[in-house]
Amino acid sequence: MRSTIRQLLIAGVPQVQGRVYEPHAAGANTQKPYLVLKEGVQDPGADWAAFSTVIEVWPHVARTTFQQVDAIANAVINTLHRARFSEAGEQYLADYIGTASQDFVDDEWGVITRGLRFRVFALGWLNGFTYDPDPVATLRNWTTTTFPELHTDPATWSPTDTAPGVYWRLIRLTPVQFNAAVNWIEALFAGHVLAPSAAVRLTWVRKLTEGLVKQRRLIMVDGGPLELLKVVADSEADPIRRGQIQLTARFGVLQPTAQALVLGKAVVGGAVSGEVI
């Protein structure tokens, strides 16, 4: 993954003229400016820690002005933030999450620098389907039918402002009611609206929320209802880690049909073998 990120930085940050190094490869005599790429530290308990890696990019420039650091840092962010790339058949998405430090002067190496942190998500977690009748597939189909301009398949999307990506995932299942014919399960879903522009994300969060409120009920592939009970939207929620929409819905699971059991064989009339139920 780091080799692909390195190539993205070489192509996207011309100021460093291809000088993108791992920490052990740079030193006091390295030609400036250059970038140092390394793996960062993340909290194992953080959201998506199991599906992501934190990387840090440190622009190093000669001891002149921090404006040069700012210019290179902006180029790095523009290159990696929301960048989607693949390596060895795996899909990844990078997300800028802030600085790793304040502006720093290294007197020994004669450079000024600042660390930039990115979380790189392995997109395998976007495969949220289970089996039919799948409520997640039902939500995805409704989204595609109602808003055909949206992309809902993470395997092929590249979210843009004109074609944002929407990802639905199942968070929690809670059995809530049982009877002889059907068991009712309450489900909590998260909706992730992905687009470069915050204004576009806000617009689509509202459109999706209002659309679900008006819909009230969806039909799953087996003909059963997915009842939409409650929808909450938070436009300030992180679109990747948490998702801006939370939907509570209910669907039924039919009880299996009772099957008559064959108890065994018996001799009827003394000579005819048969089965009795």
PDB file of C-alpha atoms in Angstrom:
ATOM      1  CA  MET A   1       0.000   0.000   0.000  1.00  0.00           C
ATOM      2  CA  ARG A   2       2.798   2.419   0.867  1.00  0.00           C
ATOM      3  CA  SER A   3       4.435   1.930  -2.526  1.00  0.00           C
ATOM      4  CA  THR A   4       1.199   2.990  -4.256  1.00  0.00           C
ATOM      5  CA  ILE A   5       0.820   6.012  -1.967  1.00  0.00           C
ATOM      6  CA  ARG A   6       4.412   6.946  -2.751  1.00  0.00           C
ATOM      7  CA  GLN A   7       3.632   6.911  -6.480  1.00  0.00           C
ATOM      8  CA  LEU A   8       0.548   9.081  -5.893  1.00  0.00           C
ATOM      9  CA  LEU A   9       2.687  11.629  -4.034  1.00  0.00           C
ATOM     10  CA  ILE A  10       5.374  11.632  -6.721  1.00  0.00           C
ATOM     11  CA  ALA A  11       2.730  12.353  -9.368  1.00  0.00           C
ATOM     12  CA  GLY A  12       0.698  14.822  -7.291  1.00  0.00           C
ATOM     13  CA  VAL A  13       3.395  16.897  -5.529  1.00  0.00           C
ATOM     14  CA  PRO A  14       5.767  18.140  -8.260  1.00  0.00           C
ATOM     15  CA  GLN A  15       7.577  20.472  -5.847  1.00  0.00           C
ATOM     16  CA  VAL A  16       9.543  17.538  -4.389  1.00  0.00           C
ATOM     17  CA  GLN A  17      10.588  16.198  -7.828  1.00  0.00           C
ATOM     18  CA  GLY A  18      10.030  12.570  -6.880  1.00  0.00           C
ATOM     19  CA  ARG A  19      11.854  12.728  -3.542  1.00  0.00           C
ATOM     20  CA  VAL A  20       9.508  10.679  -1.348  1.00  0.00           C
ATOM     21  CA  TYR A  21      11.353   8.598   1.245  1.00  0.00           C
ATOM     22  CA  GLU A  22      10.811   6.234   4.139  1.00  0.00           C
ATOM     23  CA  PRO A  23      12.143   7.560   7.476  1.00  0.00           C
ATOM     24  CA  HIS A  24      15.411   5.620   7.388  1.00  0.00           C
ATOM     25  CA  ALA A  25      16.243   6.806   3.848  1.00  0.00           C
ATOM     26  CA  ALA A  26      16.313  10.560   4.574  1.00  0.00           C
ATOM     27  CA  GLY A  27      19.042  12.459   6.374  1.00  0.00           C
ATOM     28  CA  ALA A  28      20.771  15.766   6.905  1.00  0.00           C
ATOM     29  CA  ASN A  29      22.299  15.727   3.420  1.00  0.00           C
ATOM     30  CA  THR A  30      19.089  14.813   1.548  1.00  0.00           C
ATOM     31  CA  GLN A  31      18.217  17.327  -1.157  1.00  0.00           C
ATOM     32  CA  LYS A  32      15.306  19.547  -0.158  1.00  0.00           C
ATOM     33  CA  PRO A  33      12.371  19.764  -0.375  1.00  0.00           C
ATOM     34  CA  TYR A  34      11.290  16.164   0.137  1.00  0.00           C
ATOM     35  CA  LEU A  35       8.571  14.091   1.764  1.00  0.00           C
ATOM     36  CA  VAL A  36       8.911  11.408   4.421  1.00  0.00           C
ATOM     37  CA  LEU A  37       6.204   8.740   4.360  1.00  0.00           C
ATOM     38  CA  LYS A  38       5.683   6.526   7.402  1.00  0.00           C
ATOM     39  CA  GLU A  39       3.035   4.504   9.196  1.00  0.00           C
ATOM     40  CA  GLY A  40       1.373   6.370  12.045  1.00  0.00           C
ATOM     41  CA  VAL A  41       0.042   5.240  15.403  1.00  0.00           C
ATOM     42  CA  GLN A  42      -3.669   4.678  15.876  1.00  0.00           C
ATOM     43  CA  ASP A  43      -5.851   3.760  18.824  1.00  0.00           C
ATOM     44  CA  PRO A  44      -6.861   0.073  18.473  1.00  0.00           C
ATOM     45  CA  GLY A  45     -10.261   0.991  19.896  1.00  0.00           C
ATOM     46  CA  ALA A  46     -10.926   3.758  17.387  1.00  0.00           C
ATOM     47  CA  ASP A  47     -13.723   3.483  14.839  1.00  0.00           C
ATOM     48  CA  TRP A  48     -12.662   1.342  11.869  1.00  0.00           C
ATOM     49  CA  ALA A  49      -9.261   0.521  13.436  1.00  0.00           C
ATOM     50  CA  ALA A  50      -9.647  -3.048  12.182  1.00  0.00           C
ATOM     51  CA  PHE A  51     -10.223  -1.846   8.602  1.00  0.00           C
ATOM     52  CA  SER A  52      -7.773   1.021   8.289  1.00  0.00           C
ATOM     53  CA  THR A  53      -4.162   2.131   8.584  1.00  0.00           C
ATOM     54  CA  VAL A  54      -2.898   5.554   9.632  1.00  0.00           C
ATOM     55  CA  ILE A  55      -0.078   6.949   7.540  1.00  0.00           C
ATOM     56  CA  GLU A  56       1.845  10.187   8.023  1.00  0.00           C
ATOM     57  CA  VAL A  57       3.429  12.420   5.404  1.00  0.00           C
ATOM     58  CA  TRP A  58       6.059  14.939   6.553  1.00  0.00           C
ATOM     59  CA  PRO A  59       7.055  17.701   4.078  1.00  0.00           C
ATOM     60  CA  HIS A  60      10.644  18.805   4.745  1.00  0.00           C
ATOM     61  CA  VAL A  61      11.910  22.110   3.350  1.00  0.00           C
ATOM     62  CA  ALA A  62      15.032  24.162   3.906  1.00  0.00           C
ATOM     63  CA  ARG A  63      14.970  26.635   6.791  1.00  0.00           C
ATOM     64  CA  THR A  64      13.442  29.498   4.858  1.00  0.00           C
ATOM     65  CA  THR A  65       9.736  30.110   5.482  1.00  0.00           C
ATOM     66  CA  PHE A  66       6.840  27.999   6.619  1.00  0.00           C
ATOM     67  CA  GLN A  67       4.889  29.251   3.620  1.00  0.00           C
ATOM     68  CA  GLN A  68       6.800  26.694   1.568  1.00  0.00           C
ATOM     69  CA  VAL A  69       5.727  23.998   4.032  1.00  0.00           C
ATOM     70  CA  ASP A  70       2.136  25.219   3.667  1.00  0.00           C
ATOM     71  CA  ALA A  71       2.284  25.010  -0.136  1.00  0.00           C
ATOM     72  CA  ILE A  72       3.660  21.457  -0.165  1.00  0.00           C
ATOM     73  CA  ALA A  73       1.309  20.352   2.625  1.00  0.00           C
ATOM     74  CA  ASN A  74      -1.681  21.620   0.625  1.00  0.00           C
ATOM     75  CA  ALA A  75      -0.463  19.698  -2.425  1.00  0.00           C
ATOM     76  CA  VAL A  76      -0.160  16.524  -0.332  1.00  0.00           C
ATOM     77  CA  ILE A  77      -3.691  16.936   1.045  1.00  0.00           C
ATOM     78  CA  ASN A  78      -5.124  17.625  -2.411  1.00  0.00           C
ATOM     79  CA  THR A  79      -3.410  14.487  -3.690  1.00  0.00           C
ATOM     80  CA  LEU A  80      -4.398  12.023  -0.963  1.00  0.00           C
ATOM     81  CA  HIS A  81      -7.614  13.279   0.620  1.00  0.00           C
ATOM     82  CA  ARG A  82     -10.494  11.132  -0.691  1.00  0.00           C
ATOM     83  CA  ALA A  83      -8.087   9.410  -3.099  1.00  0.00           C
ATOM     84  CA  ARG A  84      -9.184   5.919  -4.094  1.00  0.00           C
ATOM     85  CA  PHE A  85      -6.607   3.418  -5.318  1.00  0.00           C
ATOM     86  CA  SER A  86      -6.016  -0.304  -5.600  1.00  0.00           C
ATOM     87  CA  GLU A  87      -3.109  -2.605  -4.807  1.00  0.00           C
ATOM     88  CA  ALA A  88      -2.892  -6.385  -5.149  1.00  0.00           C
ATOM     89  CA  GLY A  89      -6.614  -6.544  -5.909  1.00  0.00           C
ATOM     90  CA  GLU A  90      -7.627  -4.605  -2.768  1.00  0.00           C
ATOM     91  CA  GLN A  91      -9.436  -1.268  -2.927  1.00  0.00           C
ATOM     92  CA  TYR A  92      -8.411   1.597  -0.599  1.00  0.00           C
ATOM     93  CA  LEU A  93      -9.704   5.079   0.222  1.00  0.00           C
ATOM     94  CA  ALA A  94      -7.557   7.745   1.938  1.00  0.00           C
ATOM     95  CA  ASP A  95      -9.015  10.376   4.255  1.00  0.00           C
ATOM     96  CA  TYR A  96      -7.149  13.384   5.709  1.00  0.00           C
ATOM     97  CA  ILE A  97      -7.605  13.458   9.493  1.00  0.00           C
ATOM     98  CA  GLY A  98      -5.391  16.370  10.587  1.00  0.00           C
ATOM     99  CA  THR A  99      -1.844  17.263  11.493  1.00  0.00           C
ATOM    100  CA  ALA A 100       0.542  15.017  13.402  1.00  0.00           C
ATOM    101  CA  SER A 101       2.369  17.945  14.994  1.00  0.00           C
ATOM    102  CA  GLN A 102       2.808  21.686  15.050  1.00  0.00           C
ATOM    103  CA  ASP A 103       5.375  23.346  12.786  1.00  0.00           C
ATOM    104  CA  PHE A 104       8.739  21.910  13.762  1.00  0.00           C
ATOM    105  CA  VAL A 105      12.306  23.115  13.216  1.00  0.00           C
ATOM    106  CA  ASP A 106      14.976  20.412  13.023  1.00  0.00           C
ATOM    107  CA  ASP A 107      18.280  22.196  13.641  1.00  0.00           C
ATOM    108  CA  GLU A 108      20.340  19.050  13.125  1.00  0.00           C
ATOM    109  CA  TRP A 109      18.978  18.435   9.622  1.00  0.00           C
ATOM    110  CA  GLY A 110      18.450  22.110   8.797  1.00  0.00           C
ATOM    111  CA  VAL A 111      14.785  21.681   7.856  1.00  0.00           C
ATOM    112  CA  ILE A 112      11.334  22.839   8.866  1.00  0.00           C
ATOM    113  CA  THR A 113       8.466  20.375   8.714  1.00  0.00           C
ATOM    114  CA  ARG A 114       4.937  19.475   9.765  1.00  0.00           C
ATOM    115  CA  GLY A 115       3.279  16.069   9.917  1.00  0.00           C
ATOM    116  CA  LEU A 116       0.045  15.288   8.041  1.00  0.00           C
ATOM    117  CA  ARG A 117      -2.082  12.303   9.050  1.00  0.00           C
ATOM    118  CA  PHE A 118      -4.279  10.207   6.751  1.00  0.00           C
ATOM    119  CA  ARG A 119      -6.439   7.199   7.507  1.00  0.00           C
ATOM    120  CA  VAL A 120      -6.391   4.678   4.678  1.00  0.00           C
ATOM    121  CA  PHE A 121      -9.473   2.471   4.634  1.00  0.00           C
ATOM    122  CA  ALA A 122      -9.514  -1.015   3.177  1.00  0.00           C
ATOM    123  CA  LEU A 123     -12.832  -1.001   1.342  1.00  0.00           C
ATOM    124  CA  GLY A 124     -13.590  -4.655   1.970  1.00  0.00           C
ATOM    125  CA  TRP A 125     -15.791  -3.495   4.867  1.00  0.00           C
ATOM    126  CA  LEU A 126     -18.131  -1.983   2.285  1.00  0.00           C
ATOM    127  CA  ASN A 127     -19.366  -5.450   1.345  1.00  0.00           C
ATOM    128  CA  GLY A 128     -22.379  -5.256   3.632  1.00  0.00           C
ATOM    129  CA  PHE A 129     -24.687  -7.857   2.082  1.00  0.00           C
ATOM    130  CA  THR A 130     -25.757 -10.982   3.978  1.00  0.00           C
ATOM    131  CA  TYR A 131     -28.447 -13.124   2.296  1.00  0.00           C
ATOM    132  CA  ASP A 132     -31.951 -12.769   0.893  1.00  0.00           C
ATOM    133  CA  PRO A 133     -34.196 -11.225   1.968  1.00  0.00           C
ATOM    134  CA  ASP A 134     -31.472  -8.677   2.716  1.00  0.00           C
ATOM    135  CA  PRO A 135     -32.621  -5.341   4.195  1.00  0.00           C
ATOM    136  CA  VAL A 136     -29.359  -3.671   3.146  1.00  0.00           C
ATOM    137  CA  ALA A 137     -29.946  -4.721  -0.469  1.00  0.00           C
ATOM    138  CA  THR A 138     -33.495  -3.378  -0.143  1.00  0.00           C
ATOM    139  CA  LEU A 139     -32.201   0.028   0.968  1.00  0.00           C
ATOM    140  CA  ARG A 140     -29.617   0.069  -1.815  1.00  0.00           C
ATOM    141  CA  ASN A 141     -32.256  -0.798  -4.444  1.00  0.00           C
ATOM    142  CA  TRP A 142     -34.561   1.939  -3.147  1.00  0.00           C
ATOM    143  CA  THR A 143     -31.725   4.468  -3.288  1.00  0.00           C
ATOM    144  CA  THR A 144     -30.796   3.521  -6.857  1.00  0.00           C
ATOM    145  CA  THR A 145     -34.415   3.580  -8.042  1.00  0.00           C
ATOM    146  CA  THR A 146     -35.334   6.843  -6.324  1.00  0.00           C
ATOM    147  CA  PHE A 147     -32.084   8.705  -7.028  1.00  0.00           C
ATOM    148  CA  PRO A 148     -30.462   7.161 -10.131  1.00  0.00           C
ATOM    149  CA  GLU A 149     -27.695   9.778 -10.139  1.00  0.00           C
ATOM    150  CA  LEU A 150     -26.267   8.299  -6.915  1.00  0.00           C
ATOM    151  CA  HIS A 151     -23.701   5.509  -6.877  1.00  0.00           C
ATOM    152  CA  THR A 152     -24.459   2.660  -4.477  1.00  0.00           C
ATOM    153  CA  ASP A 153     -22.020  -0.072  -5.501  1.00  0.00           C
ATOM    154  CA  PRO A 154     -18.687   0.395  -3.673  1.00  0.00           C
ATOM    155  CA  ALA A 155     -17.009  -2.034  -6.080  1.00  0.00           C
ATOM    156  CA  THR A 156     -17.355   0.415  -8.964  1.00  0.00           C
ATOM    157  CA  TRP A 157     -18.021   3.865  -7.530  1.00  0.00           C
ATOM    158  CA  SER A 158     -15.740   6.884  -7.423  1.00  0.00           C
ATOM    159  CA  PRO A 159     -17.834   9.467  -5.542  1.00  0.00           C
ATOM    160  CA  THR A 160     -17.948  12.939  -7.064  1.00  0.00           C
ATOM    161  CA  ASP A 161     -20.093  16.002  -6.474  1.00  0.00           C
ATOM    162  CA  THR A 162     -22.178  15.180  -9.547  1.00  0.00           C
ATOM    163  CA  ALA A 163     -22.453  11.485  -8.654  1.00  0.00           C
ATOM    164  CA  PRO A 164     -22.055  11.022  -4.890  1.00  0.00           C
ATOM    165  CA  GLY A 165     -21.678   7.607  -3.304  1.00  0.00           C
ATOM    166  CA  VAL A 166     -24.157   6.258  -0.762  1.00  0.00           C
ATOM    167  CA  TYR A 167     -23.344   3.213   1.338  1.00  0.00           C
ATOM    168  CA  TRP A 168     -25.804   1.477   3.635  1.00  0.00           C
ATOM    169  CA  ARG A 169     -24.593  -0.865   6.364  1.00  0.00           C
ATOM    170  CA  LEU A 170     -26.271  -2.887   9.081  1.00  0.00           C
ATOM    171  CA  ILE A 171     -25.210  -1.941  12.615  1.00  0.00           C
ATOM    172  CA  ARG A 172     -27.454  -3.900  14.974  1.00  0.00           C
ATOM    173  CA  LEU A 173     -30.326  -6.423  15.050  1.00  0.00           C
ATOM    174  CA  THR A 174     -32.711  -6.645  18.005  1.00  0.00           C
ATOM    175  CA  PRO A 175     -35.574  -9.203  18.170  1.00  0.00           C
ATOM    176  CA  VAL A 176     -38.581  -7.304  19.517  1.00  0.00           C
ATOM    177  CA  GLN A 177     -41.738  -9.381  19.046  1.00  0.00           C
ATOM    178  CA  PHE A 178     -42.579 -13.068  18.673  1.00  0.00           C
ATOM    179  CA  ASN A 179     -45.767 -14.848  17.650  1.00  0.00           C
ATOM    180  CA  ALA A 180     -46.792 -18.114  16.070  1.00  0.00           C
ATOM    181  CA  ALA A 181     -46.381 -16.973  12.465  1.00  0.00           C
ATOM    182  CA  VAL A 182     -43.577 -14.397  12.400  1.00  0.00           C
ATOM    183  CA  ASN A 183     -40.758 -12.981  14.527  1.00  0.00           C
ATOM    184  CA  TRP A 184     -40.166  -9.237  14.245  1.00  0.00           C
ATOM    185  CA  ILE A 185     -36.626  -7.873  14.266  1.00  0.00           C
ATOM    186  CA  GLU A 186     -35.691  -4.219  14.726  1.00  0.00           C
ATOM    187  CA  ALA A 187     -32.629  -3.203  12.726  1.00  0.00           C
ATOM    188  CA  LEU A 188     -30.362  -0.152  12.943  1.00  0.00           C
ATOM    189  CA  PHE A 189     -28.651   0.989   9.728  1.00  0.00           C
ATOM    190  CA  ALA A 190     -26.084   3.674   8.950  1.00  0.00           C
ATOM    191  CA  GLY A 191     -26.098   5.620   5.700  1.00  0.00           C
ATOM    192  CA  HIS A 192     -22.788   7.072   4.494  1.00  0.00           C
ATOM    193  CA  VAL A 193     -23.023   9.913   1.973  1.00  0.00           C
ATOM    194  CA  LEU A 194     -19.671  10.442   0.232  1.00  0.00           C
ATOM    195  CA  ALA A 195     -18.827  13.443  -1.958  1.00  0.00           C
ATOM    196  CA  PRO A 196     -15.890  15.878  -2.048  1.00  0.00           C
ATOM    197  CA  SER A 197     -18.001  18.938  -1.203  1.00  0.00           C
ATOM    198  CA  ALA A 198     -19.563  19.384   2.237  1.00  0.00           C
ATOM    199  CA  ALA A 199     -22.425  21.336   0.661  1.00  0.00           C
ATOM    200  CA  VAL A 200     -23.208  18.456  -1.700  1.00  0.00           C
ATOM    201  CA  ARG A 201     -23.096  15.943   1.163  1.00  0.00           C
ATOM    202  CA  LEU A 202     -25.497  18.109   3.178  1.00  0.00           C
ATOM    203  CA  THR A 203     -27.924  18.351   0.251  1.00  0.00           C
ATOM    204  CA  TRP A 204     -28.001  14.577  -0.243  1.00  0.00           C
ATOM    205  CA  VAL A 205     -28.284  13.834   3.467  1.00  0.00           C
ATOM    206  CA  ARG A 206     -31.449  15.933   3.470  1.00  0.00           C
ATOM    207  CA  LYS A 207     -32.818  14.399   0.236  1.00  0.00           C
ATOM    208  CA  LEU A 208     -32.283  10.845   1.485  1.00  0.00           C
ATOM    209  CA  THR A 209     -33.736  11.605   4.916  1.00  0.00           C
ATOM    210  CA  GLU A 210     -36.850  13.249   3.510  1.00  0.00           C
ATOM    211  CA  GLY A 211     -37.239  10.457   0.961  1.00  0.00           C
ATOM    212  CA  LEU A 212     -37.185   7.793   3.680  1.00  0.00           C
ATOM    213  CA  VAL A 213     -39.689   9.732   5.796  1.00  0.00           C
ATOM    214  CA  LYS A 214     -42.092   9.878   2.838  1.00  0.00           C
ATOM    215  CA  GLN A 215     -41.556   6.240   1.891  1.00  0.00           C
ATOM    216  CA  ARG A 216     -42.374   4.693   5.292  1.00  0.00           C
ATOM    217  CA  ARG A 217     -42.259   1.112   3.974  1.00  0.00           C
ATOM    218  CA  LEU A 218     -40.144  -0.865   1.495  1.00  0.00           C
ATOM    219  CA  ILE A 219     -40.756  -4.338   0.117  1.00  0.00           C
ATOM    220  CA  MET A 220     -37.987  -6.920   0.331  1.00  0.00           C
ATOM    221  CA  VAL A 221     -37.349  -9.595  -2.308  1.00  0.00           C
ATOM    222  CA  ASP A 222     -39.521 -12.170  -0.526  1.00  0.00           C
ATOM    223  CA  GLY A 223     -42.493  -9.781  -0.542  1.00  0.00           C
ATOM    224  CA  GLY A 224     -42.192  -8.990   3.150  1.00  0.00           C
ATOM    225  CA  PRO A 225     -42.228  -5.404   4.432  1.00  0.00           C
ATOM    226  CA  LEU A 226     -39.302  -3.394   5.732  1.00  0.00           C
ATOM    227  CA  GLU A 227     -41.067  -0.848   7.925  1.00  0.00           C
ATOM    228  CA  LEU A 228     -39.161   2.416   8.370  1.00  0.00           C
ATOM    229  CA  LEU A 229     -39.671   3.478  11.981  1.00  0.00           C
ATOM    230  CA  LYS A 230     -37.225   6.326  12.614  1.00  0.00           C
ATOM    231  CA  VAL A 231     -34.584   8.253  10.703  1.00  0.00           C
ATOM    232  CA  VAL A 232     -32.042  10.653  12.201  1.00  0.00           C
ATOM    233  CA  ALA A 233     -29.558  12.752  10.228  1.00  0.00           C
ATOM    234  CA  ASP A 234     -26.412  14.475  11.474  1.00  0.00           C
ATOM    235  CA  SER A 235     -24.668  16.423   8.725  1.00  0.00           C
ATOM    236  CA  GLU A 236     -21.604  16.947  10.927  1.00  0.00           C
ATOM    237  CA  ALA A 237     -20.983  13.223  11.470  1.00  0.00           C
ATOM    238  CA  ASP A 238     -17.914  11.796   9.767  1.00  0.00           C
ATOM    239  CA  PRO A 239     -19.115  10.415   6.416  1.00  0.00           C
ATOM    240  CA  ILE A 240     -16.688   7.494   6.457  1.00  0.00           C
ATOM    241  CA  ARG A 241     -16.317   6.471  10.068  1.00  0.00           C
ATOM    242  CA  ARG A 242     -19.880   6.919  11.288  1.00  0.00           C
ATOM    243  CA  GLY A 243     -22.211   7.913   8.447  1.00  0.00           C
ATOM    244  CA  GLN A 244     -24.573  10.884   8.527  1.00  0.00           C
ATOM    245  CA  ILE A 245     -27.872   8.951   8.525  1.00  0.00           C
ATOM    246  CA  GLN A 246     -29.141   6.462  11.085  1.00  0.00           C
ATOM    247  CA  LEU A 247     -32.264   4.515  10.181  1.00  0.00           C
ATOM    248  CA  THR A 248     -34.302   2.275  12.463  1.00  0.00           C
ATOM    249  CA  ALA A 249     -36.491  -0.239  10.631  1.00  0.00           C
ATOM    250  CA  ARG A 250     -38.391  -3.463  11.319  1.00  0.00           C
ATOM    251  CA  PHE A 251     -38.802  -6.641   9.305  1.00  0.00           C
ATOM    252  CA  GLY A 252     -40.279 -10.060   9.933  1.00  0.00           C
ATOM    253  CA  VAL A 253     -38.758 -13.521   9.912  1.00  0.00           C
ATOM    254  CA  LEU A 254     -41.279 -16.262   9.246  1.00  0.00           C
ATOM    255  CA  GLN A 255     -41.459 -19.258  11.517  1.00  0.00           C
ATOM    256  CA  PRO A 256     -40.466 -22.472   9.726  1.00  0.00           C
ATOM    257  CA  THR A 257     -43.402 -24.583   8.534  1.00  0.00           C
ATOM    258  CA  ALA A 258     -44.028 -27.517  10.821  1.00  0.00           C
ATOM    259  CA  GLN A 259     -43.220 -30.822   9.144  1.00  0.00           C
ATOM    260  CA  ALA A 260     -45.010 -34.077   9.984  1.00  0.00           C
ATOM    261  CA  LEU A 261     -42.614 -36.708  11.227  1.00  0.00           C
ATOM    262  CA  VAL A 262     -42.526 -40.322  10.085  1.00  0.00           C
ATOM    263  CA  LEU A 263     -42.644 -42.286  13.325  1.00  0.00           C
ATOM    264  CA  GLY A 264     -41.575 -45.609  11.939  1.00  0.00           C
ATOM    265  CA  LYS A 265     -42.727 -48.730  10.161  1.00  0.00           C
ATOM    266  CA  ALA A 266     -45.423 -51.117  11.235  1.00  0.00           C
ATOM    267  CA  VAL A 267     -46.928 -54.328   9.925  1.00  0.00           C
ATOM    268  CA  VAL A 268     -50.578 -53.807   8.930  1.00  0.00           C
ATOM    269  CA  GLY A 269     -52.886 -56.748   8.401  1.00  0.00           C
ATOM    270  CA  GLY A 270     -50.167 -59.163   9.295  1.00  0.00           C
ATOM    271  CA  ALA A 271     -48.336 -59.246   5.970  1.00  0.00           C
ATOM    272  CA  VAL A 272     -48.364 -55.768   4.373  1.00  0.00           C
ATOM    273  CA  SER A 273     -45.538 -53.434   5.370  1.00  0.00           C
ATOM    274  CA  GLY A 274     -46.405 -49.738   5.530  1.00  0.00           C
ATOM    275  CA  GLU A 275     -45.600 -46.450   7.245  1.00  0.00           C
ATOM    276  CA  VAL A 276     -47.824 -44.801   9.805  1.00  0.00           C
ATOM    277  CA  ILE A 277     -47.798 -41.124  10.647  1.00  0.00           C
TER     278      ILE A 277
END
